[in-house]
Coordinates of N, CA and C in Angstrom, one line a residue:
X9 N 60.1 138.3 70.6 CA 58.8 138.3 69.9 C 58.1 136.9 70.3
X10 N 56.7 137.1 70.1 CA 56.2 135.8 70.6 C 55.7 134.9 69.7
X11 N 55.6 133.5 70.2 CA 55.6 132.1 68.8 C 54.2 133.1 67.9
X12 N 53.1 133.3 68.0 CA 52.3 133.9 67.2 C 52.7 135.3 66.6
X13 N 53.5 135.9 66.5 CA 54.0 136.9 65.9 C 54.5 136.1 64.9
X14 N 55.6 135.3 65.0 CA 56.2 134.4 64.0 C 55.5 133.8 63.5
X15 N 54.7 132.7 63.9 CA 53.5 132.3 63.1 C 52.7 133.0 62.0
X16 N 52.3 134.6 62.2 CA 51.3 135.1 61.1 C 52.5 135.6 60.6
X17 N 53.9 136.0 60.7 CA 55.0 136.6 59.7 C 55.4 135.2 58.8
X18 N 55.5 134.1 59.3 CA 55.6 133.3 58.2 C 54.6 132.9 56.9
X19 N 53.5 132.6 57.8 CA 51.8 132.5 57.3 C 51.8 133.6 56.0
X20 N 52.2 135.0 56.5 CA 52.1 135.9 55.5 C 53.1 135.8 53.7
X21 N 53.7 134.8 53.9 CA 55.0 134.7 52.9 C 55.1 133.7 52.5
X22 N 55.0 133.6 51.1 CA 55.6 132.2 50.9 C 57.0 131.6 51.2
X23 N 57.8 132.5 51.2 CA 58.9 132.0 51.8 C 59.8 133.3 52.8
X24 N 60.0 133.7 54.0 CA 60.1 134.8 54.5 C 61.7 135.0 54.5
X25 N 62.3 133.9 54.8 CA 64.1 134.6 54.3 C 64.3 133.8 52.8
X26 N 65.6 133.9 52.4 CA 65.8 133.4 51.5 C 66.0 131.7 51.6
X27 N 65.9 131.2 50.3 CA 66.3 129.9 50.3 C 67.5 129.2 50.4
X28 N 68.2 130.1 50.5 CA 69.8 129.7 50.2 C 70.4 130.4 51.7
X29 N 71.4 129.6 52.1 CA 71.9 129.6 53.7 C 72.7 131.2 53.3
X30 N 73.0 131.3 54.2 CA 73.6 132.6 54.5 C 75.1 132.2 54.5
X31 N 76.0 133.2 53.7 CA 77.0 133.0 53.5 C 78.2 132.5 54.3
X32 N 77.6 133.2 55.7 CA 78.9 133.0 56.6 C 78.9 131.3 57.0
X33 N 77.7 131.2 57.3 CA 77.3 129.4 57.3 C 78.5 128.7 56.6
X34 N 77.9 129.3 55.3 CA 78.1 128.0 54.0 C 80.4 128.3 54.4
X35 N 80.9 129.2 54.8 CA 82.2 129.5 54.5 C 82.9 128.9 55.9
X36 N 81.9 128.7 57.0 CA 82.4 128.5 58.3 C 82.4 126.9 58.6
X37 N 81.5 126.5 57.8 CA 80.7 124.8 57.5 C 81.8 124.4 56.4
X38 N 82.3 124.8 55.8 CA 83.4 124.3 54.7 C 84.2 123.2 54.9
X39 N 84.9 123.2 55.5 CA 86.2 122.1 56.3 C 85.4 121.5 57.4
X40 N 84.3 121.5 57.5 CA 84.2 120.3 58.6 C 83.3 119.1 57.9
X41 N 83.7 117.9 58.3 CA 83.2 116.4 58.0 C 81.8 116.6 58.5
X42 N 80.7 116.1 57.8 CA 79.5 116.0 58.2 C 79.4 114.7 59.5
X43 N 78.3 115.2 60.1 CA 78.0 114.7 61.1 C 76.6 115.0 62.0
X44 N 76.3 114.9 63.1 CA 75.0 115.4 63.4 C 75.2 117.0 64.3
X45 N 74.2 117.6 63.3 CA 73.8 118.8 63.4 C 73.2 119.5 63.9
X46 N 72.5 120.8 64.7 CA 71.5 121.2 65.5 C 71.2 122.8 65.0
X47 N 70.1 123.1 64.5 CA 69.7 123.9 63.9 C 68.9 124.8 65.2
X48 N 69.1 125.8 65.8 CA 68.2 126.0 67.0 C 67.6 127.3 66.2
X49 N 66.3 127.5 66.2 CA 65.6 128.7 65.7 C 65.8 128.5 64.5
X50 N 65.7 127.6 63.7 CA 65.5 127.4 62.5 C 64.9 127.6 61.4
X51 N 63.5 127.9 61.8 CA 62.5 128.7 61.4 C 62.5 127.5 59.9
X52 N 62.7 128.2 58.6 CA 61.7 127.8 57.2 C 63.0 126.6 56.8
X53 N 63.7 126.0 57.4 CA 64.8 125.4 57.4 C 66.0 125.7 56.3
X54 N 66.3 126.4 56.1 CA 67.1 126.9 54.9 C 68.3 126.2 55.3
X55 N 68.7 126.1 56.4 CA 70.4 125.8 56.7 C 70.0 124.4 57.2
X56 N 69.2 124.3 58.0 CA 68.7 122.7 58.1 C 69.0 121.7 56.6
X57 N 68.1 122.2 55.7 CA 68.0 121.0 54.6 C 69.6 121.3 53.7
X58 N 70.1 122.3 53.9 CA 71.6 122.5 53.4 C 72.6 121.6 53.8
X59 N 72.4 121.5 54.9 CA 73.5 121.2 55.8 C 72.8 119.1 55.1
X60 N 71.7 118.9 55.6 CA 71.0 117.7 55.1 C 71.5 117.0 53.8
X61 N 71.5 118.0 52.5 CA 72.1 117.4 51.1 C 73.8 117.5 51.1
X62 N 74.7 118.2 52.2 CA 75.8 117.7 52.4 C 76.1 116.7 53.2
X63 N 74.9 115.9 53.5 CA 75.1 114.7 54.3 C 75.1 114.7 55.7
X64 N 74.6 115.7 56.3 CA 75.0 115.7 57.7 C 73.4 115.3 58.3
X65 N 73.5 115.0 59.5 CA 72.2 114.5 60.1 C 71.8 115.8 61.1
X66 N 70.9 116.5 60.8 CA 70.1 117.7 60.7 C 68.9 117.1 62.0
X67 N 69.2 118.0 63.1 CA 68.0 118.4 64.2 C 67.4 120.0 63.9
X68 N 66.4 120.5 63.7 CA 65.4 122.0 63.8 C 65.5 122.2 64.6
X69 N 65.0 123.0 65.1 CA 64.0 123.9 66.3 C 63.2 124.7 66.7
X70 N 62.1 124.9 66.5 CA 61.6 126.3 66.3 C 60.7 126.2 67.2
X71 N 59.8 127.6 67.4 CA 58.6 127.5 68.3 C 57.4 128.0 67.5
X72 N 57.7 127.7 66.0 CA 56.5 128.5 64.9 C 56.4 127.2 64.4
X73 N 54.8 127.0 64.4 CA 54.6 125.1 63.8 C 54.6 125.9 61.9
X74 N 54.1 127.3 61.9 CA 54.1 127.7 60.3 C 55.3 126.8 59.5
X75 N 56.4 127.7 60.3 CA 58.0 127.7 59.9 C 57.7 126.3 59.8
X76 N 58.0 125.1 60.6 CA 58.6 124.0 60.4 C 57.9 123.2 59.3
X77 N 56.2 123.6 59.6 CA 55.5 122.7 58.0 C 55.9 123.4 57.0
X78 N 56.6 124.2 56.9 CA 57.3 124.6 55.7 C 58.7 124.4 55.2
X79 N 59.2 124.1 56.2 CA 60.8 123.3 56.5 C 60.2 121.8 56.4
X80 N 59.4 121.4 56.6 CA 59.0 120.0 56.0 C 59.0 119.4 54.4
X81 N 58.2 120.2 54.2 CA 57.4 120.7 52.8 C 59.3 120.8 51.7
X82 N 59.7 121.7 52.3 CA 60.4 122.2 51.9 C 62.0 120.7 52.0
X83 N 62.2 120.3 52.6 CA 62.9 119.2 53.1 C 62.3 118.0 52.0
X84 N 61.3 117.9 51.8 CA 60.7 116.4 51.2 C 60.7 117.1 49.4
X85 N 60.6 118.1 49.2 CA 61.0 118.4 48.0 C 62.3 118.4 47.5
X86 N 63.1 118.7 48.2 CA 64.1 118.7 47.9 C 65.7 117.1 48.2
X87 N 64.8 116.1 48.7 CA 64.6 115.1 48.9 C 65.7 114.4 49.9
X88 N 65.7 115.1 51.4 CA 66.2 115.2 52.3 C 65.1 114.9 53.5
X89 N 66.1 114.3 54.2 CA 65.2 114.3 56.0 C 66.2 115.2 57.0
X90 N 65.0 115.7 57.8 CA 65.3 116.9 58.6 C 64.7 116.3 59.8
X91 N 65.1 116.4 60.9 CA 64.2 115.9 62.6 C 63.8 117.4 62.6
X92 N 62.5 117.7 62.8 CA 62.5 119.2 63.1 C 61.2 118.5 64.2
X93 N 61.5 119.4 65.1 CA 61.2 119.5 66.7 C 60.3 121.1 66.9
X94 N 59.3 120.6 67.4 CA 58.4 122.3 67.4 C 58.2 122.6 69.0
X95 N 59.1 123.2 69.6 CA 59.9 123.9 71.1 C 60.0 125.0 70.9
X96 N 59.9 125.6 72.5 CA 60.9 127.0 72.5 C 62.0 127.1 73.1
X97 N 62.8 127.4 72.9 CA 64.6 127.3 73.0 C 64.5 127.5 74.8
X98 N 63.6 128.6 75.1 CA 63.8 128.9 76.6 C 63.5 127.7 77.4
X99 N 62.6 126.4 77.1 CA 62.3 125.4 77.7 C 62.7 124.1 77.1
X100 N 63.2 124.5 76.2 CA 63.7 123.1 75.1 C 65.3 123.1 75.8
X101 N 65.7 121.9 75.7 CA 66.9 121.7 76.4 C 67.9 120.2 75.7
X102 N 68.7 120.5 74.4 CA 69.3 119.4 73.5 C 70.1 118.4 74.7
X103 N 70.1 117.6 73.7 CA 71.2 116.3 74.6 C 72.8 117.0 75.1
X104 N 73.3 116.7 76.1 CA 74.8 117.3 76.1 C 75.6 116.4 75.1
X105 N 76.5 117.1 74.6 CA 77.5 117.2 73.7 C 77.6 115.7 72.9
X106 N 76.4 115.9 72.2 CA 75.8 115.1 71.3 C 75.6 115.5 69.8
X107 N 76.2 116.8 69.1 CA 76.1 117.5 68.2 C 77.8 118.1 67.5
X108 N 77.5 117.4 66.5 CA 79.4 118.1 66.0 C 78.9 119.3 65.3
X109 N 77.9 120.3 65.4 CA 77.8 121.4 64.9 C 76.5 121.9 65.3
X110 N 76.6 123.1 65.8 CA 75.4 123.7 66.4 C 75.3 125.2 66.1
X111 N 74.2 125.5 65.4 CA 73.5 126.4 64.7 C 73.0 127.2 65.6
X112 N 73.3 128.5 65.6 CA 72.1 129.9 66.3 C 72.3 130.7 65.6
X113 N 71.6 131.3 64.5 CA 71.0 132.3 63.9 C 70.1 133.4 63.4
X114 N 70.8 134.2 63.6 CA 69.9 135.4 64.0 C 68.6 135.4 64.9
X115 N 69.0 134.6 65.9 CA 68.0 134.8 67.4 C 68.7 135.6 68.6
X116 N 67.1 136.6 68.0 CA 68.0 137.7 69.0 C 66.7 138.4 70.2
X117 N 67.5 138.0 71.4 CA 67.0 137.7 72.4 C 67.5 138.3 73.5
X118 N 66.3 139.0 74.3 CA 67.4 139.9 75.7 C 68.3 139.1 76.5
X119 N 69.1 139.6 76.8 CA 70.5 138.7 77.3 C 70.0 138.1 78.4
X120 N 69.6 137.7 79.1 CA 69.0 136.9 80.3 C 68.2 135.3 79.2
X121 N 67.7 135.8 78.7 CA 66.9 134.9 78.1 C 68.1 134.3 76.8
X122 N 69.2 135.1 76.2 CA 70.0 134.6 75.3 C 71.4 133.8 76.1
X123 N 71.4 134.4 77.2 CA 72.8 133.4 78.0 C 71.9 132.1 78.3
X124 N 70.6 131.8 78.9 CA 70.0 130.7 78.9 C 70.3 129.6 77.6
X125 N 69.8 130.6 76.7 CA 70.0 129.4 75.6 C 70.8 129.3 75.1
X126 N 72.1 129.6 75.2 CA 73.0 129.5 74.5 C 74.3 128.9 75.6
X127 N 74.0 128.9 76.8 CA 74.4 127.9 77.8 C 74.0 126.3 77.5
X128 N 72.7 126.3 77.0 CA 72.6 124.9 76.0 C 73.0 124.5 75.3
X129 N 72.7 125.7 74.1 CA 73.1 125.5 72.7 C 74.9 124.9 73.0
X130 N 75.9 125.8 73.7 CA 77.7 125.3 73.9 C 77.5 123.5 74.2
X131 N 76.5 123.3 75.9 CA 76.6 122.2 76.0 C 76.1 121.2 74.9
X132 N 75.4 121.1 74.3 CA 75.5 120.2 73.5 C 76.2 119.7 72.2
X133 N 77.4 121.0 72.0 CA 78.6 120.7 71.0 C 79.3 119.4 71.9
X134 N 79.7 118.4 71.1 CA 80.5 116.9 71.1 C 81.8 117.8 71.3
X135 N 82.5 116.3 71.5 CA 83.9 116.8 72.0 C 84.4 117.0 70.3
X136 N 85.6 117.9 70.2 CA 85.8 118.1 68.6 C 85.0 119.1 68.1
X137 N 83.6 119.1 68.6 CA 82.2 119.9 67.6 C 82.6 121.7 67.4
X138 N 81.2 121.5 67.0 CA 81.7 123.5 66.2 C 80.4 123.9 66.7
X139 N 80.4 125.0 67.7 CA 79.6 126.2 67.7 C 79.6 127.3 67.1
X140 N 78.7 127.6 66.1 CA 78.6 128.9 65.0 C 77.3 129.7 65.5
X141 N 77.7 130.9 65.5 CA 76.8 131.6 66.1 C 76.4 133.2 64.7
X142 N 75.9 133.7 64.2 CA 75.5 134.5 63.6 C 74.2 135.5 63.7
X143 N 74.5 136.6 63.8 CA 73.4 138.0 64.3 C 73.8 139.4 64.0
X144 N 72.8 139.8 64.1 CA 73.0 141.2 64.5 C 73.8 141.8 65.3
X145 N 75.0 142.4 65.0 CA 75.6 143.2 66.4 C 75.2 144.2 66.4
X146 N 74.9 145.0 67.9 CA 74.4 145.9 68.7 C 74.9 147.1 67.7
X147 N 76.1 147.2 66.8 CA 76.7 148.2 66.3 C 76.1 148.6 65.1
X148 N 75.0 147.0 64.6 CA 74.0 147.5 63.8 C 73.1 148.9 64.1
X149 N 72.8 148.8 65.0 CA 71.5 149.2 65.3 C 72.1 150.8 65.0
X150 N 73.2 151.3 65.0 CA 73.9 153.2 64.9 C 74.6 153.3 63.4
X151 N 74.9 151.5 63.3 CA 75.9 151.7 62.6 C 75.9 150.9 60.4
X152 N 74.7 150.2 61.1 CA 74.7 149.4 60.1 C 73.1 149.5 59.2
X153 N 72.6 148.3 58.8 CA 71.9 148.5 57.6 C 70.3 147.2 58.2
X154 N 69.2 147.5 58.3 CA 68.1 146.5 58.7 C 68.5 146.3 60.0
X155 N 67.8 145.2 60.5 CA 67.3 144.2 61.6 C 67.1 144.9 62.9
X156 N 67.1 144.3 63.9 CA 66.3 145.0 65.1 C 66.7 146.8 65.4
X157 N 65.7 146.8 66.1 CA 65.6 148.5 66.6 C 66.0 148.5 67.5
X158 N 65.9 147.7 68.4 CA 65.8 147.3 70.4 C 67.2 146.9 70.6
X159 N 67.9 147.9 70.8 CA 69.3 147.3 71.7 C 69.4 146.2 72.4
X160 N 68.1 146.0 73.2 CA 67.8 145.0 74.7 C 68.1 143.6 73.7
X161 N 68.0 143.5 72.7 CA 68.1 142.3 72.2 C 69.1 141.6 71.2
X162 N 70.3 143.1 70.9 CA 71.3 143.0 70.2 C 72.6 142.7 70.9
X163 N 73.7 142.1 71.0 CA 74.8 142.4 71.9 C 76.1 142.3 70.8
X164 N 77.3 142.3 71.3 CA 78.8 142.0 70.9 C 79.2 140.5 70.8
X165 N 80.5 140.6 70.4 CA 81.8 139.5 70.5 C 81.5 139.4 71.9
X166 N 81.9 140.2 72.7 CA 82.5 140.0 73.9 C 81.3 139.8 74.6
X167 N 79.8 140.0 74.7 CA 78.8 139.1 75.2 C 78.9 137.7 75.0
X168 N 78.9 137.4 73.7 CA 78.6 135.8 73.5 C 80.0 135.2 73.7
X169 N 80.8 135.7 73.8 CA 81.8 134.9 73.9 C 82.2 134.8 75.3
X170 N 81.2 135.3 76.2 CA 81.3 135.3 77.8 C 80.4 134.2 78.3
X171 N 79.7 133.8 77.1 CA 78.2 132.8 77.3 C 78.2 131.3 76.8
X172 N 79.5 130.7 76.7 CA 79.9 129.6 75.7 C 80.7 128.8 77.3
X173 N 80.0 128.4 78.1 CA 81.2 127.4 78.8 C 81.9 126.5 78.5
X174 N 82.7 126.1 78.3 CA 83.7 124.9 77.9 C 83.7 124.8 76.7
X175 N 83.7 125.9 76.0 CA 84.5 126.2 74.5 C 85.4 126.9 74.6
X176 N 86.0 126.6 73.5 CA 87.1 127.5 72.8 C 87.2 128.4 71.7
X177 N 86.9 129.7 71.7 CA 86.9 130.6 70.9 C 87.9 130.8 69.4
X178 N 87.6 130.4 68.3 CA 88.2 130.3 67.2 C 88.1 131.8 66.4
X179 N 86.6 132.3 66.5 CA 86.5 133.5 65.8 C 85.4 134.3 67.3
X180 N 85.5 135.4 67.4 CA 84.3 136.0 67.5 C 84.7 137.9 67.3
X181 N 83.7 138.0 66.3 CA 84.0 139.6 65.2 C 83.0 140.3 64.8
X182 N 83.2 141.2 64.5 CA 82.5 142.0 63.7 C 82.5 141.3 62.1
X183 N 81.0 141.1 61.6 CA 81.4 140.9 60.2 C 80.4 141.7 59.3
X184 N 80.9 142.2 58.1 CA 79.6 143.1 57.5 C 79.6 141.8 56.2
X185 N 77.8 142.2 55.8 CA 77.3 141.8 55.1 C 76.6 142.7 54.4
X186 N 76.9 142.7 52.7 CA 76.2 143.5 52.1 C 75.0 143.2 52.0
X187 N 74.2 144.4 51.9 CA 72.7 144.5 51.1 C 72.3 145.0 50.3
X188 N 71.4 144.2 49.3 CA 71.2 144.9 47.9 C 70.3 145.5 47.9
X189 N 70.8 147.0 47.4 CA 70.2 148.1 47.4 C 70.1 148.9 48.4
X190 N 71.3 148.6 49.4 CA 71.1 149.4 50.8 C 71.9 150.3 50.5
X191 N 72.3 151.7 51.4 CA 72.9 152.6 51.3 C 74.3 151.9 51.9
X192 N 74.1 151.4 53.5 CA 75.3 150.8 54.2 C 75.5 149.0 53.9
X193 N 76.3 148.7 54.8 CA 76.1 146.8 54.8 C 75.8 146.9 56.4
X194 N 75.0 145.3 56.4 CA 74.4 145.4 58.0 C 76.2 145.1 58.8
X195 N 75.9 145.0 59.3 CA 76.9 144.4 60.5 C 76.6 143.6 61.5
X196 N 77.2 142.4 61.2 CA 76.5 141.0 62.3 C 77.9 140.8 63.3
X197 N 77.0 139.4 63.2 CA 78.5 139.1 64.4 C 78.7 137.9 64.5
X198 N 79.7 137.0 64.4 CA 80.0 136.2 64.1 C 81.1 135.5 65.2
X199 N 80.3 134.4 65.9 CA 81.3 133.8 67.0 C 81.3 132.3 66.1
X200 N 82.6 131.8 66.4 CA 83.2 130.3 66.4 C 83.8 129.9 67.5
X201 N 83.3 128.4 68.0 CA 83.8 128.1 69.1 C 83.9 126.7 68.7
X202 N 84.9 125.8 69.8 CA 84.4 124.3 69.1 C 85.2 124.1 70.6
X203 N 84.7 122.4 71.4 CA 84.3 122.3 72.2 C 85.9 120.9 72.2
X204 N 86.8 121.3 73.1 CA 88.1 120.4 73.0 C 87.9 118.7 72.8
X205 N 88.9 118.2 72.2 CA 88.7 116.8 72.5 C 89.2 116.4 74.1

């Protein structure tokens, strides 16, 4: 989808996901010592300023200037600083392995364009660091509950965990997530990687 799609979906809401990080985050983030952070597609910063009041030093990313003056807004209220950066991931390119935790969430992107960024996103995990990845799997789309229609933009474990150079695979799975009021739970997918000392 393109930065102006996102732009009037955010424009349209006062707040378009929820305010509170997404579970798998908050349970995968648990055991690790804060440190600096990278939020890629971060959109209204929910996990940004989270990660920020547990002390960690928080980079954004997005390509919706909506999203980020609202991850601003939303950062200075809650009385946190966030670096939020207004890029698109396809041309934005982070420091190498300058980050002890790097963020991709639910960006979901045809695989040409998702091994690109996520060939970044690995290199810039620090030696030690943690790559966390969270989405939609493909198995949504027959099997589960919301998010994309378009296969071309959904994939597996075994995609992203082909797309991580010089990591090491800790988790990559199937995970369901309930929805309230849904008939099924969605079904995401959940890779951990962390980059050796």
């Amino acid at each position: 989808m393109k930065r102006e799609h996102w732009n009037r979906r955010y424009g349209e809401a006062e707040l378009l996901w929820s305010a509170t990080p997404n579970r798998f985050v908050v349970a995968e983030v648990a055991d690790l010592a804060p440190g600096r952070a990278l939020d890629l597609a971060c959109g209204e910063g929910r996990h940004a300023i989270w990660l920020a009041e547990r002390g960690w030093r928080v980079t954004g990313v997005d390509f919706a200037a909506v999203a980020l003056a609202r991850a601003a807004r939303l950062a200075a209220a809650r009385g946190v600083e966030v670096e939020l950066v207004h890029a698109d991931l396809l041309a934005w390119e982070p420091p190498a392995r300058a980050f002890d935790l790097v963020l991709v969430l639910y960006l979901q992107l045809p695989a040409d364009e998702r091994r690109r960024v996520l060939r970044r996103a690995a290199a810039a995990v620090a030696p030690g660091g943690t790559f966390l990845l969270v989405g939609h799997h493909l198995a949504n789309l027959t099997e589960g509950h919301g998010g994309p229609s378009d296969a071309a933009v959904l994939c597996t474990e075994d995609d992203v965990a082909a797309e991580l150079p010089g990591l090491a695979l800790a988790r990559a799975e199937r995970v369901l997530r309930p929805v309230e009021g849904a008939p099924r739970d969605a079904i995401d997918l959940l890779v951990r990687a962390t980059r050796p000392r």
